[in-house]
mmCIF file of C-alpha atoms in Angstrom:
data_model
loop_
_atom_site.group_PDB
_atom_site.id
_atom_site.type_symbol
_atom_site.label_atom_id
_atom_site.label_comp_id
_atom_site.label_asym_id
_atom_site.label_seq_id
_atom_site.Cartn_x
_atom_site.Cartn_y
_atom_site.Cartn_z
ATOM 1 C CA MET A 300 91.992 39.220 54.255
ATOM 2 C CA THR A 301 94.961 41.754 54.002
ATOM 3 C CA ASP A 302 98.449 41.031 54.564
ATOM 4 C CA ALA A 303 100.096 42.571 57.846
ATOM 5 C CA PRO A 304 102.335 45.425 56.835
ATOM 6 C CA PRO A 305 106.045 44.488 56.908
ATOM 7 C CA PRO A 306 107.898 45.210 60.243
ATOM 8 C CA ASP A 307 109.999 48.023 58.700
ATOM 9 C CA ALA A 308 106.852 49.906 57.640
ATOM 10 C CA THR A 309 105.373 49.691 61.104
ATOM 11 C CA GLN A 310 108.505 50.722 62.846
ATOM 12 C CA HIS A 311 108.910 53.755 60.315
ATOM 13 C CA ALA A 312 105.497 54.819 60.957
ATOM 14 C CA ALA A 313 105.781 54.603 64.692
ATOM 15 C CA SER A 314 108.891 56.737 64.885
ATOM 16 C CA ALA A 315 107.418 59.209 62.301
ATOM 17 C CA HIS A 316 104.498 59.479 64.882
ATOM 18 C CA ALA A 317 106.751 59.897 67.915
ATOM 19 C CA GLY A 318 108.591 62.861 66.180
ATOM 20 C CA PRO A 319 112.476 63.429 66.140
ATOM 21 C CA THR A 320 112.994 63.036 69.708
ATOM 22 C CA GLY A 321 111.382 59.839 70.368
ATOM 23 C CA HIS A 322 109.023 59.763 73.264
ATOM 24 C CA ARG A 323 107.814 63.125 74.379
ATOM 25 C CA PRO A 324 106.311 64.058 77.495
ATOM 26 C CA ARG A 325 102.488 64.538 77.306
ATOM 27 C CA ARG A 326 101.490 68.015 76.718
ATOM 28 C CA ALA A 327 99.364 68.087 80.025
ATOM 29 C CA LEU A 328 102.477 67.036 81.912
ATOM 30 C CA LEU A 329 104.600 70.030 80.145
ATOM 31 C CA LEU A 330 101.834 72.634 81.124
ATOM 32 C CA SER A 331 101.447 71.257 84.413
ATOM 33 C CA VAL A 332 105.422 71.579 85.068
ATOM 34 C CA PHE A 333 105.453 75.082 83.533
ATOM 35 C CA PHE A 334 102.371 76.390 85.345
ATOM 36 C CA GLY A 335 103.209 74.809 88.659
ATOM 37 C CA LEU A 336 106.971 76.144 88.591
ATOM 38 C CA ALA A 337 105.879 79.596 87.756
ATOM 39 C CA ALA A 338 103.208 79.479 90.531
ATOM 40 C CA PHE A 339 105.558 78.426 92.951
ATOM 41 C CA ALA A 340 108.481 81.023 92.194
ATOM 42 C CA TYR A 341 105.802 83.859 92.051
ATOM 43 C CA VAL A 342 104.168 82.602 95.504
ATOM 44 C CA PHE A 343 107.497 81.988 97.225
ATOM 45 C CA ASP A 344 108.835 85.480 96.002
ATOM 46 C CA GLN A 345 105.783 87.256 97.224
ATOM 47 C CA LEU A 346 105.514 85.493 100.541
ATOM 48 C CA THR A 347 109.363 86.237 101.339
ATOM 49 C CA LYS A 348 108.908 89.898 100.309
ATOM 50 C CA LEU A 349 105.737 90.097 102.673
ATOM 51 C CA TRP A 350 107.626 88.473 105.488
ATOM 52 C CA VAL A 351 110.640 91.064 104.872
ATOM 53 C CA THR A 352 108.493 94.226 104.745
ATOM 54 C CA ALA A 353 106.445 92.993 107.712
ATOM 55 C CA THR A 354 109.234 92.006 110.092
ATOM 56 C CA MET A 355 112.097 94.267 109.007
ATOM 57 C CA ILE A 356 112.957 97.811 108.791
ATOM 58 C CA GLU A 357 114.369 99.007 105.442
ATOM 59 C CA GLY A 358 118.126 99.153 105.692
ATOM 60 C CA GLU A 359 118.082 96.544 108.438
ATOM 61 C CA ARG A 360 120.800 93.825 108.305
ATOM 62 C CA ILE A 361 120.286 90.283 109.997
ATOM 63 C CA PRO A 362 123.126 87.676 110.090
ATOM 64 C CA VAL A 363 121.806 84.241 108.942
ATOM 65 C CA LEU A 364 125.169 82.290 108.328
ATOM 66 C CA PRO A 365 127.865 85.006 108.754
ATOM 67 C CA PRO A 366 129.798 85.835 106.728
ATOM 68 C CA LEU A 367 128.282 83.923 104.078
ATOM 69 C CA LEU A 368 124.418 85.043 104.309
ATOM 70 C CA HIS A 369 122.760 88.034 105.525
ATOM 71 C CA TRP A 370 119.088 89.293 105.316
ATOM 72 C CA TYR A 371 119.559 92.858 104.183
ATOM 73 C CA TYR A 372 116.339 94.720 103.408
ATOM 74 C CA ILE A 373 116.584 97.430 100.579
ATOM 75 C CA ARG A 374 114.209 98.563 97.902
ATOM 76 C CA ASN A 375 115.732 98.670 94.331
ATOM 77 C CA SER A 376 114.385 101.244 91.723
ATOM 78 C CA GLY A 377 116.690 99.761 89.027
ATOM 79 C CA ALA A 378 117.581 96.318 87.661
ATOM 80 C CA ALA A 379 120.584 93.939 88.890
ATOM 81 C CA PHE A 380 123.534 95.944 90.343
ATOM 82 C CA SER A 381 121.036 98.905 90.798
ATOM 83 C CA ILE A 382 121.609 99.678 86.916
ATOM 84 C CA GLY A 383 119.136 102.122 85.547
ATOM 85 C CA GLU A 384 117.545 103.526 88.837
ATOM 86 C CA ASN A 385 116.082 106.492 87.012
ATOM 87 C CA VAL A 386 114.186 104.519 84.448
ATOM 88 C CA THR A 387 112.021 102.132 86.632
ATOM 89 C CA TRP A 388 108.956 102.268 84.059
ATOM 90 C CA VAL A 389 111.511 100.840 81.338
ATOM 91 C CA PHE A 390 111.989 97.607 83.307
ATOM 92 C CA THR A 391 108.186 97.453 84.062
ATOM 93 C CA LEU A 392 107.523 97.367 80.286
ATOM 94 C CA ILE A 393 110.426 94.887 79.705
ATOM 95 C CA MET A 394 108.963 92.583 82.234
ATOM 96 C CA THR A 395 105.612 92.642 80.802
ATOM 97 C CA ALA A 396 106.961 91.936 77.422
ATOM 98 C CA VAL A 397 108.973 89.103 78.666
ATOM 99 C CA SER A 398 106.008 87.595 80.469
ATOM 100 C CA ILE A 399 103.872 87.859 77.354
ATOM 101 C CA ALA A 400 106.578 86.296 75.074
ATOM 102 C CA ILE A 401 106.889 83.379 77.268
ATOM 103 C CA LEU A 402 103.118 82.719 77.221
ATOM 104 C CA LEU A 403 103.181 83.202 73.370
ATOM 105 C CA GLN A 404 105.979 80.322 73.355
ATOM 106 C CA LEU A 405 104.018 77.817 75.167
ATOM 107 C CA ARG A 406 102.346 76.275 71.875
ATOM 108 C CA LYS A 407 105.893 75.235 70.842
ATOM 109 C CA LEU A 408 106.662 73.699 73.977
ATOM 110 C CA GLY A 409 107.750 69.993 73.730
ATOM 111 C CA SER A 410 110.579 69.429 76.316
ATOM 112 C CA LEU A 411 110.350 68.954 80.114
ATOM 113 C CA TRP A 412 113.532 71.012 80.620
ATOM 114 C CA TRP A 413 112.116 73.912 78.536
ATOM 115 C CA ALA A 414 108.895 73.631 80.737
ATOM 116 C CA LEU A 415 110.960 74.076 83.925
ATOM 117 C CA ALA A 416 113.150 76.802 82.669
ATOM 118 C CA LEU A 417 110.344 78.928 81.174
ATOM 119 C CA GLY A 418 108.107 78.236 84.448
ATOM 120 C CA LEU A 419 111.019 79.721 86.537
ATOM 121 C CA LEU A 420 111.561 82.615 84.151
ATOM 122 C CA LEU A 421 107.647 83.591 84.101
ATOM 123 C CA GLY A 422 107.319 83.094 87.868
ATOM 124 C CA GLY A 423 110.383 85.383 88.513
ATOM 125 C CA ALA A 424 109.456 88.176 85.984
ATOM 126 C CA LEU A 425 105.976 88.187 87.329
ATOM 127 C CA GLY A 426 107.177 88.364 90.932
ATOM 128 C CA ASN A 427 109.450 91.513 90.221
ATOM 129 C CA LEU A 428 106.868 93.026 87.922
ATOM 130 C CA THR A 429 104.324 92.758 90.833
ATOM 131 C CA ASP A 430 106.545 94.953 92.792
ATOM 132 C CA ARG A 431 107.039 97.351 89.931
ATOM 133 C CA LEU A 432 103.338 97.706 89.522
ATOM 134 C CA PHE A 433 101.977 97.697 93.219
ATOM 135 C CA ARG A 434 104.793 98.812 95.529
ATOM 136 C CA GLU A 435 105.670 102.533 96.417
ATOM 137 C CA PRO A 436 106.360 105.056 95.266
ATOM 138 C CA SER A 437 103.776 104.707 92.474
ATOM 139 C CA PHE A 438 101.789 102.454 89.992
ATOM 140 C CA ALA A 439 104.419 100.989 87.275
ATOM 141 C CA MET A 440 107.295 102.920 89.086
ATOM 142 C CA GLY A 441 107.443 100.726 92.405
ATOM 143 C CA HIS A 442 110.666 99.509 93.853
ATOM 144 C CA VAL A 443 111.525 95.796 94.068
ATOM 145 C CA VAL A 444 112.296 94.457 97.507
ATOM 146 C CA ASP A 445 115.677 92.743 97.730
ATOM 147 C CA PHE A 446 117.018 91.191 100.972
ATOM 148 C CA ILE A 447 119.400 88.138 100.175
ATOM 149 C CA GLN A 448 122.946 89.335 100.732
ATOM 150 C CA LEU A 449 126.114 87.284 99.978
ATOM 151 C CA PRO A 450 129.780 88.645 99.964
ATOM 152 C CA ASN A 451 130.748 90.793 97.095
ATOM 153 C CA PHE A 452 127.422 90.235 95.278
ATOM 154 C CA ALA A 453 124.226 92.450 94.539
ATOM 155 C CA ILE A 454 121.669 92.075 96.997
ATOM 156 C CA PHE A 455 118.700 90.051 95.396
ATOM 157 C CA ASN A 456 115.440 88.123 95.871
ATOM 158 C CA ILE A 457 113.779 84.892 95.127
ATOM 159 C CA ALA A 458 112.206 86.363 91.788
ATOM 160 C CA ASP A 459 115.884 87.050 90.756
ATOM 161 C CA SER A 460 117.189 83.671 91.673
ATOM 162 C CA ALA A 461 114.341 82.089 89.626
ATOM 163 C CA VAL A 462 115.282 84.140 86.539
ATOM 164 C CA VAL A 463 118.915 83.441 86.712
ATOM 165 C CA SER A 464 118.278 79.781 87.357
ATOM 166 C CA ALA A 465 115.996 79.877 84.209
ATOM 167 C CA VAL A 466 118.796 81.613 82.095
ATOM 168 C CA VAL A 467 121.318 78.954 83.251
ATOM 169 C CA ILE A 468 118.993 76.308 82.131
ATOM 170 C CA ILE A 469 118.248 77.597 79.030
ATOM 171 C CA CYS A 470 122.047 78.534 78.131
ATOM 172 C CA LEU A 471 122.635 74.964 78.672
ATOM 173 C CA LEU A 472 119.797 73.687 76.740
ATOM 174 C CA THR A 473 120.818 75.875 73.751
ATOM 175 C CA LEU A 474 124.467 74.748 74.052
ATOM 176 C CA ARG A 475 123.242 71.094 73.830
ATOM 177 C CA GLY A 476 121.218 71.965 70.742
ATOM 178 C CA ILE A 477 117.706 71.193 72.415
ATOM 179 C CA ALA A 478 115.039 73.141 70.816
ATOM 180 C CA LEU A 479 111.917 74.499 72.476
ATOM 181 C CA ASP A 480 109.964 71.656 70.941
ATOM 182 C CA GLY A 481 112.187 69.219 72.375
ATOM 183 C CA SER A 482 114.031 68.577 69.066
ATOM 184 C CA HIS A 483 117.733 68.219 68.504
ATOM 185 C CA PRO A 484 118.111 70.025 64.968
ATOM 186 C CA THR A 485 121.893 69.224 64.674
ATOM 187 C CA LYS A 486 121.586 65.640 65.599
ATOM 188 C CA ASP A 487 118.587 65.284 63.251
ATOM 189 C CA THR A 488 120.564 66.968 60.587
ATOM 190 C CA VAL A 489 123.656 64.461 61.200
ATOM 191 C CA LYS A 490 121.398 61.400 61.253
ATOM 192 C CA HIS A 491 119.745 62.738 57.817
ATOM 193 C CA ASP A 492 122.925 63.375 56.181
ATOM 194 C CA SER A 493 124.443 59.932 57.057
#
């Protein structure tokens, strides 16, 4: 008959197994959140663009909550604020690279908030990439459908909203020192040093 390990050894082994952040969400949950949000952002974006192109004429402006919100259907060949209108293909390449980079980072994913942010980012990127690839005037040179107009601001779409929301979350996570795997390197260093 062997003696039971001392309580300190059991606690140390359990904490080492849990990792530096304690209880991490299961990987299946993280991937479900990631793919679920990516799909939601993508489908919502494409359905709203389909609705706009089917019910509005390009250049048409419809008051929704005047003067705060209007639907204003335009097609944008550039990026935000119509930057780079003559190099549409560059944005197609950038969005493709961003989408691939996000998918490559999934193996490191260990945080629910990062899953949320990257899901929104991928869904938004793919929403606008679909426009670039398949809308007029030609493949990989398509113009993005924008329709949400706020006062003194660029006209945008649901994909843009998803991307901006993702960037805000990523900035907050970075400022708080939360890594993609869910660890807090700065807190871990302080605990280790003390």
